[in-house]
mmCIF file of the C-alpha atoms, coordinates in Angstrom:
data_MODEL
# 
_entry.id   MODEL 
# 
loop_
_atom_site.group_PDB 
_atom_site.id 
_atom_site.type_symbol 
_atom_site.label_atom_id 
_atom_site.label_alt_id 
_atom_site.label_comp_id 
_atom_site.label_asym_id 
_atom_site.label_entity_id 
_atom_site.label_seq_id 
_atom_site.pdbx_PDB_ins_code 
_atom_site.Cartn_x 
_atom_site.Cartn_y 
_atom_site.Cartn_z 
_atom_site.occupancy 
_atom_site.B_iso_or_equiv 
_atom_site.pdbx_formal_charge 
_atom_site.auth_seq_id 
_atom_site.auth_comp_id 
_atom_site.auth_asym_id 
_atom_site.auth_atom_id 
_atom_site.pdbx_PDB_model_num 
ATOM 1   C CA . MET A 1 1   ? 110.886 255.165 -15.473 1.00 0.00 ? 1   MET A CA 1 
ATOM 2   C CA . THR A 1 2   ? 108.701 258.073 -14.473 1.00 0.00 ? 2   THR A CA 1 
ATOM 3   C CA . GLU A 1 3   ? 107.252 259.733 -11.414 1.00 0.00 ? 3   GLU A CA 1 
ATOM 4   C CA . SER A 1 4   ? 104.573 257.022 -11.291 1.00 0.00 ? 4   SER A CA 1 
ATOM 5   C CA . ASP A 1 5   ? 107.380 254.459 -10.964 1.00 0.00 ? 5   ASP A CA 1 
ATOM 6   C CA . LEU A 1 6   ? 108.576 256.302 -7.865  1.00 0.00 ? 6   LEU A CA 1 
ATOM 7   C CA . ILE A 1 7   ? 105.140 256.073 -6.275  1.00 0.00 ? 7   ILE A CA 1 
ATOM 8   C CA . ALA A 1 8   ? 104.679 252.435 -7.325  1.00 0.00 ? 8   ALA A CA 1 
ATOM 9   C CA . GLY A 1 9   ? 108.128 251.548 -5.948  1.00 0.00 ? 9   GLY A CA 1 
ATOM 10  C CA . MET A 1 10  ? 107.277 253.138 -2.617  1.00 0.00 ? 10  MET A CA 1 
ATOM 11  C CA . LEU A 1 11  ? 104.044 251.164 -2.357  1.00 0.00 ? 11  LEU A CA 1 
ATOM 12  C CA . ARG A 1 12  ? 105.431 247.903 -3.717  1.00 0.00 ? 12  ARG A CA 1 
ATOM 13  C CA . GLU A 1 13  ? 108.276 247.153 -1.331  1.00 0.00 ? 13  GLU A CA 1 
ATOM 14  C CA . GLU A 1 14  ? 110.554 248.474 1.411   1.00 0.00 ? 14  GLU A CA 1 
ATOM 15  C CA . GLY A 1 15  ? 113.235 250.559 -0.293  1.00 0.00 ? 15  GLY A CA 1 
ATOM 16  C CA . GLY A 1 16  ? 111.344 250.539 -3.619  1.00 0.00 ? 16  GLY A CA 1 
ATOM 17  C CA . PHE A 1 17  ? 111.179 254.326 -3.742  1.00 0.00 ? 17  PHE A CA 1 
ATOM 18  C CA . GLN A 1 18  ? 114.954 254.592 -3.317  1.00 0.00 ? 18  GLN A CA 1 
ATOM 19  C CA . LYS A 1 19  ? 115.611 251.970 -6.028  1.00 0.00 ? 19  LYS A CA 1 
ATOM 20  C CA . ALA A 1 20  ? 113.296 253.733 -8.459  1.00 0.00 ? 20  ALA A CA 1 
ATOM 21  C CA . LEU A 1 21  ? 114.879 257.118 -7.657  1.00 0.00 ? 21  LEU A CA 1 
ATOM 22  C CA . ARG A 1 22  ? 118.412 255.762 -8.172  1.00 0.00 ? 22  ARG A CA 1 
ATOM 23  C CA . SER A 1 23  ? 117.361 254.275 -11.510 1.00 0.00 ? 23  SER A CA 1 
ATOM 24  C CA . ILE A 1 24  ? 115.770 257.545 -12.643 1.00 0.00 ? 24  ILE A CA 1 
ATOM 25  C CA . LEU A 1 25  ? 118.815 259.601 -11.647 1.00 0.00 ? 25  LEU A CA 1 
ATOM 26  C CA . GLU A 1 26  ? 121.373 257.285 -13.241 1.00 0.00 ? 26  GLU A CA 1 
ATOM 27  C CA . ASP A 1 27  ? 119.562 255.769 -16.225 1.00 0.00 ? 27  ASP A CA 1 
ATOM 28  C CA . GLU A 1 28  ? 116.905 258.265 -17.248 1.00 0.00 ? 28  GLU A CA 1 
ATOM 29  C CA . LEU A 1 29  ? 118.301 261.659 -16.270 1.00 0.00 ? 29  LEU A CA 1 
ATOM 30  C CA . GLY A 1 30  ? 122.044 260.941 -16.177 1.00 0.00 ? 30  GLY A CA 1 
ATOM 31  C CA . MET A 1 31  ? 122.411 263.225 -13.161 1.00 0.00 ? 31  MET A CA 1 
ATOM 32  C CA . THR A 1 32  ? 124.515 263.127 -10.046 1.00 0.00 ? 32  THR A CA 1 
ATOM 33  C CA . MET A 1 33  ? 122.877 263.338 -6.669  1.00 0.00 ? 33  MET A CA 1 
ATOM 34  C CA . ASN A 1 34  ? 124.242 266.875 -6.184  1.00 0.00 ? 34  ASN A CA 1 
ATOM 35  C CA . GLU A 1 35  ? 122.839 268.062 -9.520  1.00 0.00 ? 35  GLU A CA 1 
ATOM 36  C CA . PHE A 1 36  ? 119.449 266.654 -8.575  1.00 0.00 ? 36  PHE A CA 1 
ATOM 37  C CA . CYS A 1 37  ? 119.642 268.346 -5.171  1.00 0.00 ? 37  CYS A CA 1 
ATOM 38  C CA . GLN A 1 38  ? 120.169 271.719 -6.856  1.00 0.00 ? 38  GLN A CA 1 
ATOM 39  C CA . VAL A 1 39  ? 117.038 271.232 -8.955  1.00 0.00 ? 39  VAL A CA 1 
ATOM 40  C CA . SER A 1 40  ? 114.869 269.759 -6.200  1.00 0.00 ? 40  SER A CA 1 
ATOM 41  C CA . GLY A 1 41  ? 115.971 272.013 -3.344  1.00 0.00 ? 41  GLY A CA 1 
ATOM 42  C CA . ILE A 1 42  ? 116.644 269.018 -1.106  1.00 0.00 ? 42  ILE A CA 1 
ATOM 43  C CA . SER A 1 43  ? 119.868 269.093 0.900   1.00 0.00 ? 43  SER A CA 1 
ATOM 44  C CA . PRO A 1 44  ? 122.583 266.661 -0.268  1.00 0.00 ? 44  PRO A CA 1 
ATOM 45  C CA . SER A 1 45  ? 122.810 265.093 3.209   1.00 0.00 ? 45  SER A CA 1 
ATOM 46  C CA . THR A 1 46  ? 119.076 264.339 3.211   1.00 0.00 ? 46  THR A CA 1 
ATOM 47  C CA . MET A 1 47  ? 119.227 262.926 -0.304  1.00 0.00 ? 47  MET A CA 1 
ATOM 48  C CA . TYR A 1 48  ? 122.256 260.774 0.563   1.00 0.00 ? 48  TYR A CA 1 
ATOM 49  C CA . LYS A 1 49  ? 120.461 259.294 3.583   1.00 0.00 ? 49  LYS A CA 1 
ATOM 50  C CA . ILE A 1 50  ? 117.387 258.557 1.448   1.00 0.00 ? 50  ILE A CA 1 
ATOM 51  C CA . LEU A 1 51  ? 119.359 256.916 -1.368  1.00 0.00 ? 51  LEU A CA 1 
ATOM 52  C CA . GLU A 1 52  ? 121.398 254.848 1.086   1.00 0.00 ? 52  GLU A CA 1 
ATOM 53  C CA . GLU A 1 53  ? 118.166 253.793 2.834   1.00 0.00 ? 53  GLU A CA 1 
ATOM 54  C CA . ARG A 1 54  ? 119.294 255.282 6.141   1.00 0.00 ? 54  ARG A CA 1 
ATOM 55  C CA . ARG A 1 55  ? 116.203 257.450 6.226   1.00 0.00 ? 55  ARG A CA 1 
ATOM 56  C CA . GLU A 1 56  ? 112.672 257.150 4.913   1.00 0.00 ? 56  GLU A CA 1 
ATOM 57  C CA . PRO A 1 57  ? 111.580 260.300 3.081   1.00 0.00 ? 57  PRO A CA 1 
ATOM 58  C CA . ASN A 1 58  ? 108.718 262.246 4.619   1.00 0.00 ? 58  ASN A CA 1 
ATOM 59  C CA . LEU A 1 59  ? 105.732 263.335 2.530   1.00 0.00 ? 59  LEU A CA 1 
ATOM 60  C CA . ARG A 1 60  ? 107.130 266.826 1.909   1.00 0.00 ? 60  ARG A CA 1 
ATOM 61  C CA . THR A 1 61  ? 110.426 265.397 0.595   1.00 0.00 ? 61  THR A CA 1 
ATOM 62  C CA . ILE A 1 62  ? 108.593 262.903 -1.604  1.00 0.00 ? 62  ILE A CA 1 
ATOM 63  C CA . ARG A 1 63  ? 106.592 265.774 -3.115  1.00 0.00 ? 63  ARG A CA 1 
ATOM 64  C CA . GLN A 1 64  ? 109.799 267.727 -3.797  1.00 0.00 ? 64  GLN A CA 1 
ATOM 65  C CA . ILE A 1 65  ? 111.389 264.685 -5.454  1.00 0.00 ? 65  ILE A CA 1 
ATOM 66  C CA . VAL A 1 66  ? 108.328 263.932 -7.588  1.00 0.00 ? 66  VAL A CA 1 
ATOM 67  C CA . LYS A 1 67  ? 108.008 267.585 -8.605  1.00 0.00 ? 67  LYS A CA 1 
ATOM 68  C CA . ALA A 1 68  ? 111.702 267.730 -9.581  1.00 0.00 ? 68  ALA A CA 1 
ATOM 69  C CA . VAL A 1 69  ? 111.456 264.490 -11.583 1.00 0.00 ? 69  VAL A CA 1 
ATOM 70  C CA . ARG A 1 70  ? 108.329 265.797 -13.331 1.00 0.00 ? 70  ARG A CA 1 
ATOM 71  C CA . PHE A 1 71  ? 110.159 269.038 -14.133 1.00 0.00 ? 71  PHE A CA 1 
ATOM 72  C CA . LEU A 1 72  ? 113.266 267.267 -15.459 1.00 0.00 ? 72  LEU A CA 1 
ATOM 73  C CA . GLU A 1 73  ? 111.297 264.779 -17.560 1.00 0.00 ? 73  GLU A CA 1 
ATOM 74  C CA . ALA A 1 74  ? 109.082 267.436 -19.148 1.00 0.00 ? 74  ALA A CA 1 
ATOM 75  C CA . PRO A 1 75  ? 109.748 268.034 -22.846 1.00 0.00 ? 75  PRO A CA 1 
ATOM 76  C CA . GLU A 1 76  ? 111.995 270.994 -23.717 1.00 0.00 ? 76  GLU A CA 1 
ATOM 77  C CA . GLY A 1 77  ? 109.981 274.184 -24.009 1.00 0.00 ? 77  GLY A CA 1 
ATOM 78  C CA . SER A 1 78  ? 107.103 272.999 -21.818 1.00 0.00 ? 78  SER A CA 1 
ATOM 79  C CA . HIS A 1 79  ? 108.324 274.822 -18.698 1.00 0.00 ? 79  HIS A CA 1 
ATOM 80  C CA . PHE A 1 80  ? 106.416 278.003 -17.953 1.00 0.00 ? 80  PHE A CA 1 
ATOM 81  C CA . ILE A 1 81  ? 105.553 280.564 -15.310 1.00 0.00 ? 81  ILE A CA 1 
ATOM 82  C CA . ALA A 1 82  ? 101.926 281.657 -15.096 1.00 0.00 ? 82  ALA A CA 1 
ATOM 83  C CA . VAL A 1 83  ? 101.115 285.348 -14.740 1.00 0.00 ? 83  VAL A CA 1 
ATOM 84  C CA . ILE A 1 84  ? 97.618  285.963 -13.423 1.00 0.00 ? 84  ILE A CA 1 
ATOM 85  C CA . ALA A 1 85  ? 96.597  289.588 -13.845 1.00 0.00 ? 85  ALA A CA 1 
ATOM 86  C CA . SER A 1 86  ? 94.188  291.927 -15.577 1.00 0.00 ? 86  SER A CA 1 
ATOM 87  C CA . THR A 1 87  ? 94.223  292.089 -19.357 1.00 0.00 ? 87  THR A CA 1 
ATOM 88  C CA . THR A 1 88  ? 96.002  295.455 -19.408 1.00 0.00 ? 88  THR A CA 1 
ATOM 89  C CA . VAL A 1 89  ? 98.882  294.086 -17.315 1.00 0.00 ? 89  VAL A CA 1 
ATOM 90  C CA . VAL A 1 90  ? 99.466  290.915 -19.324 1.00 0.00 ? 90  VAL A CA 1 
ATOM 91  C CA . GLU A 1 91  ? 99.526  292.687 -22.692 1.00 0.00 ? 91  GLU A CA 1 
ATOM 92  C CA . ASN A 1 92  ? 103.170 293.789 -22.451 1.00 0.00 ? 92  ASN A CA 1 
ATOM 93  C CA . LEU A 1 93  ? 104.837 290.809 -20.796 1.00 0.00 ? 93  LEU A CA 1 
ATOM 94  C CA . PRO A 1 94  ? 107.912 289.091 -22.255 1.00 0.00 ? 94  PRO A CA 1 
ATOM 95  C CA . ASP A 1 95  ? 107.351 285.724 -23.943 1.00 0.00 ? 95  ASP A CA 1 
ATOM 96  C CA . LYS A 1 96  ? 110.059 284.019 -21.898 1.00 0.00 ? 96  LYS A CA 1 
ATOM 97  C CA . VAL A 1 97  ? 112.716 284.481 -19.215 1.00 0.00 ? 97  VAL A CA 1 
ATOM 98  C CA . THR A 1 98  ? 116.146 282.879 -18.968 1.00 0.00 ? 98  THR A CA 1 
ATOM 99  C CA . LEU A 1 99  ? 117.428 281.391 -15.734 1.00 0.00 ? 99  LEU A CA 1 
ATOM 100 C CA . GLU A 1 100 ? 121.062 281.625 -14.627 1.00 0.00 ? 100 GLU A CA 1 
ATOM 101 C CA . SER A 1 101 ? 121.501 278.007 -15.738 1.00 0.00 ? 101 SER A CA 1 
ATOM 102 C CA . GLY A 1 102 ? 120.567 279.040 -19.286 1.00 0.00 ? 102 GLY A CA 1 
ATOM 103 C CA . LEU A 1 103 ? 117.186 277.288 -19.209 1.00 0.00 ? 103 LEU A CA 1 
ATOM 104 C CA . GLU A 1 104 ? 114.523 279.321 -20.994 1.00 0.00 ? 104 GLU A CA 1 
ATOM 105 C CA . ILE A 1 105 ? 111.128 279.388 -19.354 1.00 0.00 ? 105 ILE A CA 1 
ATOM 106 C CA . LYS A 1 106 ? 108.019 280.620 -21.112 1.00 0.00 ? 106 LYS A CA 1 
ATOM 107 C CA . VAL A 1 107 ? 105.717 283.192 -19.568 1.00 0.00 ? 107 VAL A CA 1 
ATOM 108 C CA . ARG A 1 108 ? 102.082 282.199 -19.990 1.00 0.00 ? 108 ARG A CA 1 
ATOM 109 C CA . GLU A 1 109 ? 99.360  284.773 -19.438 1.00 0.00 ? 109 GLU A CA 1 
ATOM 110 C CA . TYR A 1 110 ? 96.126  284.104 -17.594 1.00 0.00 ? 110 TYR A CA 1 
ATOM 111 C CA . PRO A 1 111 ? 94.054  287.313 -17.935 1.00 0.00 ? 111 PRO A CA 1 
ATOM 112 C CA . VAL A 1 112 ? 91.391  287.777 -15.249 1.00 0.00 ? 112 VAL A CA 1 
ATOM 113 C CA . SER A 1 113 ? 88.988  290.467 -14.087 1.00 0.00 ? 113 SER A CA 1 
ATOM 114 C CA . THR A 1 114 ? 87.853  289.287 -10.635 1.00 0.00 ? 114 THR A CA 1 
ATOM 115 C CA . VAL A 1 115 ? 89.366  287.683 -7.540  1.00 0.00 ? 115 VAL A CA 1 
ATOM 116 C CA . GLU A 1 116 ? 87.334  284.545 -8.212  1.00 0.00 ? 116 GLU A CA 1 
ATOM 117 C CA . ASP A 1 117 ? 88.676  284.384 -11.788 1.00 0.00 ? 117 ASP A CA 1 
ATOM 118 C CA . ALA A 1 118 ? 92.222  284.685 -10.410 1.00 0.00 ? 118 ALA A CA 1 
ATOM 119 C CA . ILE A 1 119 ? 91.760  281.735 -8.064  1.00 0.00 ? 119 ILE A CA 1 
ATOM 120 C CA . ILE A 1 120 ? 90.300  279.589 -10.841 1.00 0.00 ? 120 ILE A CA 1 
ATOM 121 C CA . ALA A 1 121 ? 93.119  280.632 -13.201 1.00 0.00 ? 121 ALA A CA 1 
ATOM 122 C CA . ALA A 1 122 ? 95.724  279.663 -10.583 1.00 0.00 ? 122 ALA A CA 1 
ATOM 123 C CA . VAL A 1 123 ? 94.272  276.166 -10.262 1.00 0.00 ? 123 VAL A CA 1 
ATOM 124 C CA . ARG A 1 124 ? 94.149  275.877 -14.057 1.00 0.00 ? 124 ARG A CA 1 
ATOM 125 C CA . ALA A 1 125 ? 97.775  277.054 -14.344 1.00 0.00 ? 125 ALA A CA 1 
ATOM 126 C CA . GLU A 1 126 ? 98.958  274.388 -11.916 1.00 0.00 ? 126 GLU A CA 1 
ATOM 127 C CA . ARG A 1 127 ? 97.011  271.731 -13.831 1.00 0.00 ? 127 ARG A CA 1 
ATOM 128 C CA . ASP A 1 128 ? 98.573  273.011 -17.068 1.00 0.00 ? 128 ASP A CA 1 
ATOM 129 C CA . GLY A 1 129 ? 102.017 272.366 -15.552 1.00 0.00 ? 129 GLY A CA 1 
ATOM 130 C CA . ALA A 1 130 ? 103.132 275.815 -14.407 1.00 0.00 ? 130 ALA A CA 1 
ATOM 131 C CA . MET A 1 131 ? 106.368 275.931 -12.419 1.00 0.00 ? 131 MET A CA 1 
ATOM 132 C CA . GLY A 1 132 ? 105.059 278.884 -10.425 1.00 0.00 ? 132 GLY A CA 1 
ATOM 133 C CA . VAL A 1 133 ? 102.461 281.625 -10.387 1.00 0.00 ? 133 VAL A CA 1 
ATOM 134 C CA . VAL A 1 134 ? 102.782 285.410 -10.307 1.00 0.00 ? 134 VAL A CA 1 
ATOM 135 C CA . CYS A 1 135 ? 99.682  287.184 -9.003  1.00 0.00 ? 135 CYS A CA 1 
ATOM 136 C CA . ALA A 1 136 ? 98.341  290.226 -7.159  1.00 0.00 ? 136 ALA A CA 1 
ATOM 137 C CA . PRO A 1 137 ? 98.855  290.469 -3.391  1.00 0.00 ? 137 PRO A CA 1 
ATOM 138 C CA . ILE A 1 138 ? 95.108  290.450 -2.733  1.00 0.00 ? 138 ILE A CA 1 
ATOM 139 C CA . VAL A 1 139 ? 94.717  286.855 -4.003  1.00 0.00 ? 139 VAL A CA 1 
ATOM 140 C CA . ALA A 1 140 ? 98.176  285.480 -3.159  1.00 0.00 ? 140 ALA A CA 1 
ATOM 141 C CA . PRO A 1 141 ? 97.346  284.218 0.373   1.00 0.00 ? 141 PRO A CA 1 
ATOM 142 C CA . THR A 1 142 ? 94.389  282.214 -0.929  1.00 0.00 ? 142 THR A CA 1 
ATOM 143 C CA . ILE A 1 143 ? 96.293  280.861 -3.922  1.00 0.00 ? 143 ILE A CA 1 
ATOM 144 C CA . GLU A 1 144 ? 99.253  279.864 -1.722  1.00 0.00 ? 144 GLU A CA 1 
ATOM 145 C CA . ARG A 1 145 ? 96.912  277.703 0.376   1.00 0.00 ? 145 ARG A CA 1 
ATOM 146 C CA . ILE A 1 146 ? 95.470  275.967 -2.683  1.00 0.00 ? 146 ILE A CA 1 
ATOM 147 C CA . LEU A 1 147 ? 98.510  275.348 -4.905  1.00 0.00 ? 147 LEU A CA 1 
ATOM 148 C CA . SER A 1 148 ? 101.574 273.201 -4.359  1.00 0.00 ? 148 SER A CA 1 
ATOM 149 C CA . ILE A 1 149 ? 103.765 275.329 -6.667  1.00 0.00 ? 149 ILE A CA 1 
ATOM 150 C CA . PRO A 1 150 ? 105.513 278.580 -5.667  1.00 0.00 ? 150 PRO A CA 1 
ATOM 151 C CA . VAL A 1 151 ? 103.503 281.809 -5.703  1.00 0.00 ? 151 VAL A CA 1 
ATOM 152 C CA . SER A 1 152 ? 105.115 285.214 -6.175  1.00 0.00 ? 152 SER A CA 1 
ATOM 153 C CA . ARG A 1 153 ? 103.264 288.428 -5.369  1.00 0.00 ? 153 ARG A CA 1 
ATOM 154 C CA . VAL A 1 154 ? 103.382 291.452 -7.638  1.00 0.00 ? 154 VAL A CA 1 
ATOM 155 C CA . ILE A 1 155 ? 104.522 294.469 -5.639  1.00 0.00 ? 155 ILE A CA 1 
ATOM 156 C CA . PRO A 1 156 ? 103.559 297.401 -7.891  1.00 0.00 ? 156 PRO A CA 1 
ATOM 157 C CA . GLN A 1 157 ? 105.029 300.161 -5.721  1.00 0.00 ? 157 GLN A CA 1 
ATOM 158 C CA . SER A 1 158 ? 106.262 302.416 -8.531  1.00 0.00 ? 158 SER A CA 1 
ATOM 159 C CA . SER A 1 159 ? 103.005 302.183 -10.490 1.00 0.00 ? 159 SER A CA 1 
ATOM 160 C CA . VAL A 1 160 ? 101.003 302.878 -7.323  1.00 0.00 ? 160 VAL A CA 1 
ATOM 161 C CA . VAL A 1 161 ? 103.089 305.988 -6.624  1.00 0.00 ? 161 VAL A CA 1 
ATOM 162 C CA . LEU A 1 162 ? 102.531 307.197 -10.207 1.00 0.00 ? 162 LEU A CA 1 
ATOM 163 C CA . ALA A 1 163 ? 98.792  306.592 -9.892  1.00 0.00 ? 163 ALA A CA 1 
ATOM 164 C CA . ILE A 1 164 ? 98.688  308.561 -6.624  1.00 0.00 ? 164 ILE A CA 1 
ATOM 165 C CA . ASP A 1 165 ? 100.559 311.470 -8.260  1.00 0.00 ? 165 ASP A CA 1 
ATOM 166 C CA . ARG A 1 166 ? 98.127  311.486 -11.210 1.00 0.00 ? 166 ARG A CA 1 
ATOM 167 C CA . LEU A 1 167 ? 95.141  311.360 -8.905  1.00 0.00 ? 167 LEU A CA 1 
ATOM 168 C CA . ARG A 1 168 ? 96.546  314.102 -6.669  1.00 0.00 ? 168 ARG A CA 1 
ATOM 169 C CA . ASP A 1 169 ? 96.752  316.432 -9.670  1.00 0.00 ? 169 ASP A CA 1 
ATOM 170 C CA . VAL A 1 170 ? 93.198  315.578 -10.748 1.00 0.00 ? 170 VAL A CA 1 
ATOM 171 C CA . VAL A 1 171 ? 91.849  316.074 -7.220  1.00 0.00 ? 171 VAL A CA 1 
ATOM 172 C CA . ARG A 1 172 ? 93.672  319.376 -6.820  1.00 0.00 ? 172 ARG A CA 1 
ATOM 173 C CA . ALA A 1 173 ? 92.307  320.683 -10.135 1.00 0.00 ? 173 ALA A CA 1 
ATOM 174 C CA . SER A 1 174 ? 88.717  319.616 -9.501  1.00 0.00 ? 174 SER A CA 1 
ATOM 175 C CA . HIS A 1 175 ? 88.354  320.097 -5.760  1.00 0.00 ? 175 HIS A CA 1 
ATOM 176 C CA . ARG A 1 176 ? 85.634  322.737 -5.390  1.00 0.00 ? 176 ARG A CA 1 
ATOM 177 C CA . PRO A 1 177 ? 83.251  321.127 -2.923  1.00 0.00 ? 177 PRO A CA 1 
ATOM 178 C CA . PHE A 1 178 ? 79.693  322.274 -3.673  1.00 0.00 ? 178 PHE A CA 1 
ATOM 179 C CA . GLY A 1 179 ? 80.789  325.681 -4.997  1.00 0.00 ? 179 GLY A CA 1 
ATOM 180 C CA . CYS A 1 180 ? 82.461  326.392 -1.672  1.00 0.00 ? 180 CYS A CA 1 
ATOM 181 C CA . HIS A 1 181 ? 83.340  330.053 -1.042  1.00 0.00 ? 181 HIS A CA 1 
ATOM 182 C CA . ILE A 1 182 ? 85.110  329.643 2.263   1.00 0.00 ? 182 ILE A CA 1 
ATOM 183 C CA . HIS A 1 183 ? 87.161  326.452 1.767   1.00 0.00 ? 183 HIS A CA 1 
ATOM 184 C CA . PRO A 1 184 ? 90.874  327.401 2.065   1.00 0.00 ? 184 PRO A CA 1 
ATOM 185 C CA . CYS A 1 185 ? 91.891  325.772 -1.213  1.00 0.00 ? 185 CYS A CA 1 
ATOM 186 C CA . CYS A 1 186 ? 89.293  327.583 -3.298  1.00 0.00 ? 186 CYS A CA 1 
ATOM 187 C CA . ASN A 1 187 ? 90.411  330.661 -5.185  1.00 0.00 ? 187 ASN A CA 1 
ATOM 188 C CA . LYS A 1 188 ? 87.027  332.214 -4.478  1.00 0.00 ? 188 LYS A CA 1 
ATOM 189 C CA . ALA A 1 189 ? 87.597  332.281 -0.721  1.00 0.00 ? 189 ALA A CA 1 
ATOM 190 C CA . SER A 1 190 ? 89.543  335.534 -0.720  1.00 0.00 ? 190 SER A CA 1 
ATOM 191 C CA . SER A 1 191 ? 87.089  337.280 -3.082  1.00 0.00 ? 191 SER A CA 1 
ATOM 192 C CA . TYR A 1 192 ? 84.178  336.130 -0.933  1.00 0.00 ? 192 TYR A CA 1 
ATOM 193 C CA . ILE A 1 193 ? 85.742  337.547 2.191   1.00 0.00 ? 193 ILE A CA 1 
ATOM 194 C CA . THR A 1 194 ? 86.610  340.809 0.422   1.00 0.00 ? 194 THR A CA 1 
ATOM 195 C CA . ASN A 1 195 ? 83.060  341.229 -0.960  1.00 0.00 ? 195 ASN A CA 1 
ATOM 196 C CA . ARG A 1 196 ? 81.516  340.436 2.410   1.00 0.00 ? 196 ARG A CA 1 
ATOM 197 C CA . GLN A 1 197 ? 83.543  343.077 4.191   1.00 0.00 ? 197 GLN A CA 1 
ATOM 198 C CA . ALA A 1 198 ? 82.472  345.760 1.739   1.00 0.00 ? 198 ALA A CA 1 
# 
């Protein structure tokens, strides 16, 4: 049984979704309801009510269940997080990360150079099966509206502070507006005033 069996069960008969889900949990995945709840993010009480046919799942819950089943049925090593960033950023990324559960997740790079490229890459990453996307804050709001997978924003505070420090030093060293003789930061200001008084 697969995720398509869940959908077919839901459309076929009353309680078909629940029967298909029970079969997948017990026969295919060999998981308890609580273990599945940890993966899917659905509360155990909600899952219990769904499995016992005391409650029909809403569309959001169905999506969470299907996504979790898809994740659990994926072949080992096919799980990945997509990083959408400029080429210079993605060059030094790790190949994989390890979750607390011990599951290793690959990091797949999607190098881009424009905002439009980033949006297209995000859609491609979701189609490729990404579990989530890491991207720049400028495109995150748009990507969050388009994708159904989690989106995490890069908050490059330390690198921004370093860039400001570097730029401050460059600006300080080169700031001589139009050969200014009276600007307070110019070394020539005092010699100009001295020469003028003489």
